[in-house]
Coordinates of C-alpha atoms in Angstrom, one line a residue:
Chain A
M1 CA -31.0 13.0 3.1
P2 CA -29.9 11.4 6.5
A3 CA -26.4 11.1 7.4
P4 CA -24.7 8.0 6.3
P5 CA -24.8 5.5 9.1
A6 CA -21.6 3.9 8.1
L7 CA -19.6 6.9 9.1
E8 CA -18.3 6.5 12.7
R9 CA -18.2 10.1 13.9
N10 CA -15.8 11.0 16.7
A11 CA -14.1 7.9 17.3
P12 CA -10.7 9.3 16.6
A13 CA -11.0 11.9 19.4
D14 CA -12.2 9.3 21.8
R15 CA -9.1 7.1 21.0
R16 CA -6.7 10.2 21.4
E17 CA -8.1 10.7 24.9
G18 CA -6.9 7.2 25.7
L19 CA -3.1 8.2 25.0
T20 CA -1.2 9.3 28.1
A21 CA 0.7 12.5 27.9
S22 CA 4.1 10.7 27.5
R23 CA 2.5 8.3 24.8
R24 CA 1.3 11.4 22.9
R25 CA 4.8 12.8 23.0
L26 CA 6.4 9.7 21.7
V27 CA 3.7 9.2 19.2
G28 CA 4.3 12.8 18.1
A29 CA 8.1 12.3 18.0
V30 CA 7.7 9.2 15.7
A31 CA 5.3 11.3 13.4
A32 CA 7.7 14.2 13.3
L33 CA 10.7 11.8 12.4
A34 CA 8.8 10.1 9.6
P35 CA 9.9 12.5 6.8
E36 CA 13.6 12.1 7.6
R37 CA 13.7 8.3 7.9
G38 CA 15.4 6.1 5.4
S39 CA 14.1 2.5 5.1
R40 CA 14.9 1.7 8.9
R41 CA 12.6 2.9 11.4
P42 CA 14.2 5.2 14.0
T43 CA 15.5 3.6 17.1
V44 CA 14.1 4.0 20.6
A45 CA 17.0 6.3 21.5
R46 CA 16.4 8.6 18.5
I47 CA 12.6 8.7 19.2
C48 CA 13.3 9.6 22.9
K49 CA 15.7 12.3 21.9
Q50 CA 13.1 13.9 19.6
A51 CA 10.4 13.5 22.2
G52 CA 12.7 15.0 25.0
I53 CA 12.1 12.2 27.4
P54 CA 14.5 9.6 29.0
K55 CA 14.6 6.1 27.7
D56 CA 13.2 4.7 30.8
A57 CA 9.9 6.7 30.2
F58 CA 9.7 5.2 26.9
Y59 CA 9.3 1.8 28.2
D60 CA 6.9 2.9 30.8
A61 CA 4.7 4.0 27.9
F62 CA 5.4 1.2 25.5
P63 CA 6.7 -2.3 25.7
D64 CA 8.8 -1.9 22.7
A65 CA 9.4 0.2 19.6
E66 CA 7.1 -1.9 17.4
E67 CA 4.2 -1.1 19.6
C68 CA 5.0 2.6 19.6
F69 CA 5.1 2.4 15.7
S70 CA 1.8 0.6 15.5
V71 CA 0.1 3.1 17.9
T72 CA 1.5 6.1 15.9
I73 CA 0.3 4.6 12.7
E74 CA -3.2 3.8 14.1
D75 CA -3.3 7.2 15.6
A76 CA -2.4 8.9 12.3
L77 CA -5.0 6.9 10.4
E78 CA -7.7 7.6 12.8
Q79 CA -7.0 11.3 12.7
L80 CA -7.0 11.1 8.9
W81 CA -10.5 9.5 9.1
A82 CA -11.6 12.3 11.5
I83 CA -10.6 14.9 9.0
I84 CA -12.4 13.2 6.0
D85 CA -15.5 12.5 8.3
A86 CA -15.7 16.1 9.4
A87 CA -15.4 17.4 5.8
V88 CA -17.9 14.9 4.6
A89 CA -20.4 15.8 7.2
E90 CA -20.2 19.5 6.1
A91 CA -20.6 18.5 2.4
E92 CA -23.8 18.8 0.4
P93 CA -26.0 15.7 1.3
R94 CA -25.7 14.2 -2.0
W95 CA -23.8 10.9 -2.7
E96 CA -21.6 12.6 -5.4
S97 CA -20.8 15.6 -3.2
R98 CA -19.7 13.3 -0.3
V99 CA -17.4 11.3 -2.7
T100 CA -15.7 14.2 -4.1
V101 CA -15.2 15.9 -0.9
A102 CA -13.9 12.8 0.7
V103 CA -11.3 12.2 -2.1
S104 CA -10.2 15.8 -2.1
T105 CA -9.8 15.9 1.6
F106 CA -7.9 12.7 1.8
L107 CA -5.4 14.1 -0.7
A108 CA -5.3 17.5 0.9
A109 CA -4.7 15.9 4.4
L110 CA -1.8 14.1 3.0
D111 CA -0.2 17.2 1.4
A112 CA -0.7 19.0 4.6
D113 CA 1.6 16.8 6.6
P114 CA 4.3 14.6 4.8
G115 CA 5.2 12.9 7.9
R116 CA 1.8 11.7 8.8
A117 CA 1.2 11.2 5.2
W118 CA 4.0 8.6 5.0
L119 CA 2.7 7.0 8.2
C120 CA -0.7 6.7 6.9
V121 CA -0.3 5.7 3.4
V122 CA 3.1 4.1 3.0
E123 CA 4.1 2.7 6.4
P124 CA 1.1 0.3 6.8
L125 CA 1.9 -1.3 3.3
G126 CA 5.1 -2.7 4.7
D127 CA 3.4 -4.2 7.7
S128 CA 1.0 -7.1 7.4
R129 CA -0.2 -6.9 11.1
R130 CA -1.7 -4.1 13.2
A131 CA -0.9 -1.1 11.0
D132 CA -2.3 -2.9 8.0
H133 CA -5.5 -3.6 9.8
A134 CA -5.9 0.1 10.6
R135 CA -5.4 1.0 7.0
T136 CA -8.0 -1.8 6.2
R137 CA -10.5 -0.1 8.5
L138 CA -10.0 3.4 6.8
K139 CA -10.2 1.6 3.3
E140 CA -13.5 0.0 4.4
R141 CA -14.9 3.4 5.5
L142 CA -14.2 4.9 2.3
V143 CA -15.5 1.8 0.4
A144 CA -18.7 2.3 2.3
L145 CA -18.8 6.0 1.4
L146 CA -18.4 5.2 -2.3
R147 CA -21.0 2.5 -2.2
G148 CA -23.6 5.1 -0.6
E149 CA -26.7 4.3 1.2
P150 CA -29.5 2.2 -0.6
G151 CA -32.1 4.3 -2.2
L152 CA -30.1 6.5 -4.4
D153 CA -30.8 6.8 -8.0
G154 CA -28.7 4.6 -10.2
D155 CA -26.9 1.4 -9.5
A156 CA -24.5 1.4 -6.5
P157 CA -21.0 0.4 -7.4
S158 CA -20.4 -3.2 -6.7
R159 CA -18.2 -4.0 -3.8
T160 CA -15.4 -5.1 -6.1
S161 CA -15.6 -1.9 -8.0
A162 CA -15.5 0.3 -4.9
V163 CA -12.7 -1.7 -3.4
G164 CA -10.8 -1.3 -6.7
T165 CA -11.4 2.5 -6.8
V166 CA -10.3 3.0 -3.2
G167 CA -7.2 0.8 -4.0
S168 CA -6.6 3.0 -7.0
L169 CA -6.7 6.1 -4.8
W170 CA -4.3 4.6 -2.3
E171 CA -1.8 3.4 -4.9
L172 CA -1.8 6.8 -6.5
A173 CA -1.4 8.3 -3.0
V174 CA 1.6 6.1 -2.4
Q175 CA 3.2 7.4 -5.5
H176 CA 2.7 10.8 -4.7
V177 CA 3.9 10.5 -1.1
T178 CA 7.0 8.5 -2.0
G179 CA 7.8 11.2 -4.7
Q180 CA 7.5 8.7 -7.4
G181 CA 5.9 9.7 -10.9
E182 CA 6.4 13.1 -12.1
E183 CA 2.7 13.9 -12.9
L184 CA 1.2 12.9 -9.7
G185 CA -0.2 16.1 -8.3
V186 CA -3.1 15.8 -5.8
D187 CA -5.4 17.7 -8.0
E188 CA -4.8 15.5 -10.9
I189 CA -5.1 12.4 -8.8
A190 CA -8.4 13.7 -7.3
G191 CA -10.0 14.6 -10.5
S192 CA -9.1 11.0 -12.1
V193 CA -10.2 9.0 -9.0
T194 CA -13.4 11.0 -8.5
F195 CA -14.4 10.7 -12.1
L196 CA -13.8 7.0 -12.1
A197 CA -15.8 6.7 -9.0
L198 CA -18.8 8.7 -10.1
A199 CA -19.2 8.1 -13.8
P200 CA -20.6 4.6 -13.8
R201 CA -23.5 5.8 -11.5
I202 CA -24.4 9.3 -12.5
G203 CA -22.9 9.3 -16.1
R204 CA -19.8 10.8 -17.8
T205 CA -21.1 14.3 -18.1
A206 CA -22.4 14.6 -14.7
A207 CA -19.3 13.1 -13.2
M208 CA -17.1 15.5 -15.3
Q209 CA -19.3 18.4 -14.0
A210 CA -18.9 17.2 -10.2
V211 CA -15.1 16.9 -10.7
F212 CA -14.9 20.5 -12.1
T213 CA -17.0 21.9 -9.2
A214 CA -15.2 19.9 -6.5
P215 CA -12.9 21.5 -4.1
R216 CA -9.3 21.0 -5.3
P217 CA -7.0 19.4 -2.7
S218 CA -4.4 22.0 -3.4
E219 CA -6.8 24.7 -2.4
L220 CA -7.9 23.1 0.8
T221 CA -6.5 24.0 4.2
V222 CA -6.4 21.0 6.5
V223 CA -5.2 20.9 10.2
W224 CA -4.6 17.6 11.7
P225 CA -6.4 16.9 15.0
A226 CA -3.2 16.4 16.9
D227 CA -1.8 19.7 15.9
R228 CA -5.1 21.5 16.8
E229 CA -4.7 20.0 20.3
H230 CA -1.2 21.3 20.4
D231 CA -2.3 24.8 19.3
D232 CA -4.9 24.6 21.9
G233 CA -2.3 24.0 24.5
Chain B
M1 CA -13.7 -8.7 -22.1
A2 CA -15.0 -9.9 -18.9
D3 CA -16.0 -13.4 -20.3
R4 CA -12.5 -13.7 -21.8
S5 CA -10.7 -12.9 -18.5
V6 CA -12.8 -15.5 -16.7
G7 CA -11.9 -17.9 -19.3
V8 CA -8.2 -17.1 -19.0
L9 CA -8.4 -17.6 -15.2
A10 CA -10.3 -20.9 -15.5
E11 CA -7.3 -22.2 -17.4
L12 CA -4.7 -21.4 -14.7
P13 CA -2.8 -24.2 -13.3
P14 CA -3.4 -25.2 -9.7
V15 CA -1.0 -23.9 -7.0
P16 CA 2.0 -26.2 -6.8
P17 CA 2.4 -27.8 -3.4
T18 CA 6.1 -27.0 -2.6
A19 CA 7.7 -26.5 0.8
L20 CA 7.8 -22.7 0.5
G21 CA 5.5 -22.7 -2.6
R22 CA 8.5 -21.3 -4.4
R23 CA 8.4 -22.2 -8.0
S24 CA 11.1 -20.2 -9.4
A25 CA 14.0 -21.7 -11.2
P26 CA 16.6 -23.6 -9.2
A27 CA 19.2 -21.4 -7.9
P28 CA 22.7 -21.3 -9.5
T29 CA 25.0 -23.8 -7.4
R30 CA 28.5 -24.4 -6.7
G31 CA 29.3 -28.1 -6.1
G32 CA 25.4 -28.8 -5.8
E33 CA 24.8 -26.2 -3.0
P34 CA 23.2 -23.0 -3.7
T35 CA 25.6 -20.0 -3.7
V36 CA 25.9 -17.9 -0.7
R37 CA 24.4 -15.1 -2.6
R38 CA 21.4 -17.2 -3.6
R39 CA 20.9 -18.4 -0.1
L40 CA 20.9 -14.8 1.3
L41 CA 18.4 -13.8 -1.4
A42 CA 16.1 -16.7 -0.4
A43 CA 16.6 -16.0 3.2
V44 CA 15.6 -12.5 3.3
V45 CA 12.6 -13.3 1.3
D46 CA 11.6 -16.0 3.9
Q47 CA 12.6 -13.9 6.9
S48 CA 10.6 -10.9 5.7
S49 CA 7.6 -12.7 5.3
V50 CA 7.9 -14.4 8.7
V51 CA 8.9 -11.6 10.9
G52 CA 8.4 -8.5 8.7
F53 CA 11.1 -6.5 7.0
H54 CA 11.6 -4.2 9.8
Q55 CA 12.5 -7.2 12.2
V56 CA 14.9 -8.9 9.8
K57 CA 18.4 -9.0 11.3
V58 CA 21.7 -9.7 9.8
S59 CA 22.5 -12.2 12.6
D60 CA 19.4 -14.2 11.8
L61 CA 20.2 -14.2 8.1
C62 CA 23.6 -15.4 8.8
G63 CA 22.3 -18.2 11.1
L64 CA 19.8 -19.3 8.5
C65 CA 22.6 -19.4 5.8
R66 CA 25.2 -20.7 8.1
I67 CA 27.6 -18.0 7.3
S68 CA 29.6 -15.5 9.3
R69 CA 28.7 -11.8 9.6
R70 CA 31.9 -11.0 7.7
T71 CA 30.7 -13.2 4.9
F72 CA 27.3 -11.4 4.8
Y73 CA 29.0 -8.0 4.5
D74 CA 31.2 -9.4 1.7
Y75 CA 28.0 -9.8 -0.3
F76 CA 25.8 -6.8 0.8
P77 CA 26.3 -3.7 2.9
D78 CA 23.1 -4.0 4.8
V79 CA 19.7 -5.8 5.0
E80 CA 18.2 -3.1 2.7
Q81 CA 20.4 -3.7 -0.1
L82 CA 19.9 -7.5 0.1
F83 CA 16.1 -7.0 0.1
V84 CA 16.3 -4.6 -2.9
A85 CA 18.4 -7.3 -4.8
A86 CA 15.8 -10.0 -3.7
Y87 CA 13.0 -7.8 -4.8
G88 CA 14.6 -7.2 -8.1
E89 CA 14.7 -11.0 -8.7
L90 CA 11.0 -11.4 -7.9
D91 CA 10.1 -8.5 -10.0
R92 CA 12.0 -10.1 -13.0
E93 CA 10.1 -13.3 -12.3
L94 CA 6.7 -11.4 -12.2
R95 CA 7.4 -9.7 -15.4
R96 CA 8.5 -12.7 -17.2
D97 CA 5.3 -14.6 -16.1
V98 CA 3.1 -11.7 -17.0
L99 CA 4.8 -11.0 -20.3
R100 CA 4.6 -14.7 -21.3
A101 CA 0.9 -14.8 -20.5
W102 CA 0.3 -11.6 -22.4
T103 CA 2.1 -12.8 -25.5
A104 CA 0.5 -16.2 -25.4
G105 CA -2.8 -14.5 -25.1
D106 CA -2.3 -12.5 -28.3
R107 CA -1.8 -9.3 -26.2
D108 CA -4.8 -9.7 -24.1
P109 CA -4.9 -7.5 -21.2
A110 CA -6.9 -10.1 -19.2
A111 CA -4.3 -12.7 -19.7
A112 CA -1.7 -10.3 -18.1
L113 CA -3.8 -9.5 -15.1
A114 CA -4.6 -13.2 -14.7
A115 CA -0.8 -13.9 -14.6
L116 CA -0.3 -11.2 -12.0
V117 CA -3.0 -12.6 -9.9
A118 CA -1.6 -16.2 -10.4
F119 CA 1.9 -15.1 -9.4
A120 CA 0.4 -13.6 -6.0
A121 CA -1.6 -16.8 -5.4
A122 CA 1.0 -19.2 -6.1
D123 CA 3.4 -18.7 -3.4
P124 CA 2.4 -16.9 0.0
V125 CA 6.0 -16.3 1.1
R126 CA 7.1 -14.9 -2.2
A127 CA 4.0 -12.9 -2.5
D128 CA 4.3 -11.3 1.1
A129 CA 7.8 -10.3 0.3
Y130 CA 6.9 -8.8 -3.1
F131 CA 3.6 -7.2 -2.5
V132 CA 3.5 -6.6 1.3
Q133 CA 7.1 -6.0 2.5
A134 CA 8.2 -4.0 -0.5
L135 CA 7.5 -0.6 0.7
A136 CA 9.1 -1.1 4.0
A137 CA 12.4 -1.3 2.3
G138 CA 12.7 2.1 1.1
L139 CA 12.5 4.3 -2.1
A140 CA 14.7 2.1 -4.1
V141 CA 12.1 -0.5 -4.0
A142 CA 9.2 2.1 -4.3
D143 CA 10.8 3.3 -7.6
R144 CA 11.1 -0.2 -9.0
R145 CA 7.6 -1.0 -8.0
R146 CA 6.3 2.1 -9.6
R147 CA 8.0 1.3 -12.8
T148 CA 6.4 -2.2 -12.9
L149 CA 3.1 -0.7 -12.5
E150 CA 3.7 1.7 -15.3
W151 CA 4.9 -1.3 -17.4
L152 CA 1.8 -3.3 -16.5
A153 CA -0.4 -0.5 -17.6
T154 CA 1.3 -0.3 -21.0
L155 CA 0.3 -4.0 -21.5
M156 CA -3.3 -3.3 -20.6
A157 CA -3.3 -0.5 -23.3
P158 CA -0.8 -1.9 -26.0
D159 CA -1.8 0.6 -28.6
A160 CA -1.3 3.7 -26.4
G161 CA 2.5 3.9 -27.0
D162 CA 5.1 4.4 -24.2
R163 CA 2.7 5.7 -21.7
A164 CA -0.7 4.1 -20.9
P165 CA -3.8 6.4 -20.3
W166 CA -4.3 7.6 -16.8
A167 CA -7.4 5.6 -16.4
V168 CA -5.5 2.3 -17.2
E169 CA -2.8 3.1 -14.7
I170 CA -5.4 3.9 -12.1
A171 CA -7.1 0.6 -12.7
C172 CA -3.8 -1.3 -12.4
G173 CA -3.1 0.5 -9.2
G174 CA -6.5 -0.7 -7.9
V175 CA -5.8 -4.2 -8.7
W176 CA -2.4 -4.1 -7.2
D177 CA -3.7 -2.7 -4.0
V178 CA -6.4 -5.4 -3.7
I179 CA -3.8 -8.1 -4.4
R180 CA -1.7 -6.7 -1.7
S181 CA -4.4 -6.5 0.9
R182 CA -5.3 -10.1 0.2
V183 CA -1.8 -11.3 0.5
A184 CA -1.3 -9.3 3.7
A185 CA -4.3 -10.8 5.2
G186 CA -3.2 -14.2 4.3
D187 CA -6.2 -14.8 2.2
V188 CA -4.3 -16.1 -0.8
S189 CA -7.0 -18.8 -1.4
G190 CA -9.6 -16.0 -1.5
L191 CA -7.6 -14.2 -3.8
R192 CA -7.6 -17.1 -6.2
R193 CA -11.3 -17.7 -5.7
D194 CA -12.2 -14.0 -6.4
A195 CA -9.4 -13.6 -9.1
A196 CA -12.0 -13.8 -11.9
A197 CA -14.2 -10.9 -10.5
L198 CA -11.2 -8.8 -9.8
V199 CA -9.6 -9.3 -13.4
A200 CA -13.1 -8.8 -15.0
A201 CA -13.7 -5.6 -13.0
A202 CA -10.3 -4.1 -14.0
A203 CA -10.2 -5.3 -17.6
G204 CA -13.8 -4.2 -18.1
R205 CA -13.2 -0.5 -17.2

């Protein structure tokens, strides 16, 4: 089976190359501060302190804090897609395998980095502009993955159904990342959402089997691309 | 189920054309003027929708309400707490609307979902504050939002007891996310247009 054309490979790496060194440091600082933030975003001074660069350099890199946050969130979402895309590319070339791997990897990536998880999943929800557009881009990629390419056995999920399933995944991820809900472990979320995504197309029994044989998010090791760059020096 | 849900939506009243589209009950007044607290609650909803929660400033709210900063801090310690209070009011309104529809519809899940969609479609400003800006305001709002989602799921599965099945909660989460996305995109008319399909897809699961 050919690779799904809807997946845009390597776009995230290209975008990251467009970030200057100081921008990368500031973006990394915002990501690092995400877990300790309250409801207010950190100030420019706090970001500069975290990044270890003077305030003047901040304004050389970004016109204002809002732009810095937008770029940070867009960058985090692109990295998240890069992680999912790479995992899906290595999955068995069957629709149900790609779906289970995508869902598990999405959740495993969130668990691997709580700061970026917050930036990817929660922060765009409080933003009706650029960050939300980036979130919509990622959601559309997941919707395309769920719908699969034409020619597969069984009826492809309707767009409404696929959008609803991705929305369900996102909402459960929000509850997991914000620490709301006692039973929201990533493995349980992955199993439930995957089953709901697969069952209408391949039947309940096959969907259950796919869930049981799918990689559990808690057992996956995920390294975010930015951290890999850092490790590479 | 799907046919019933479409029928329920077809009977929804049209969106009321008010200045802000707000259809909530008139605010309590003193001498014919809304109280400072009510004005602040309304102002933070409006400002959040216009500039985004992160850009809401105490000084702007004071200007809109024609009060001093000192008066603001007599009522709320900061913008976050003001938003939490405003969100609570919106949440009560939403629950009231949904519960009324659910009860009037003889505990029909589709009627409850239709009321949720109608709440979002009726007032873009209020919907933006409630569905879009909410998570910018921190964990207090996130907790209340989660409890409302769980409550909604119990209406979808009225015979399941205190806690709805996972699948129902997941379906409610999906509907919520779709509504939020449409509101954030300013596509409220599209939400109303596609509401029947959305409700049918969720209720039919």
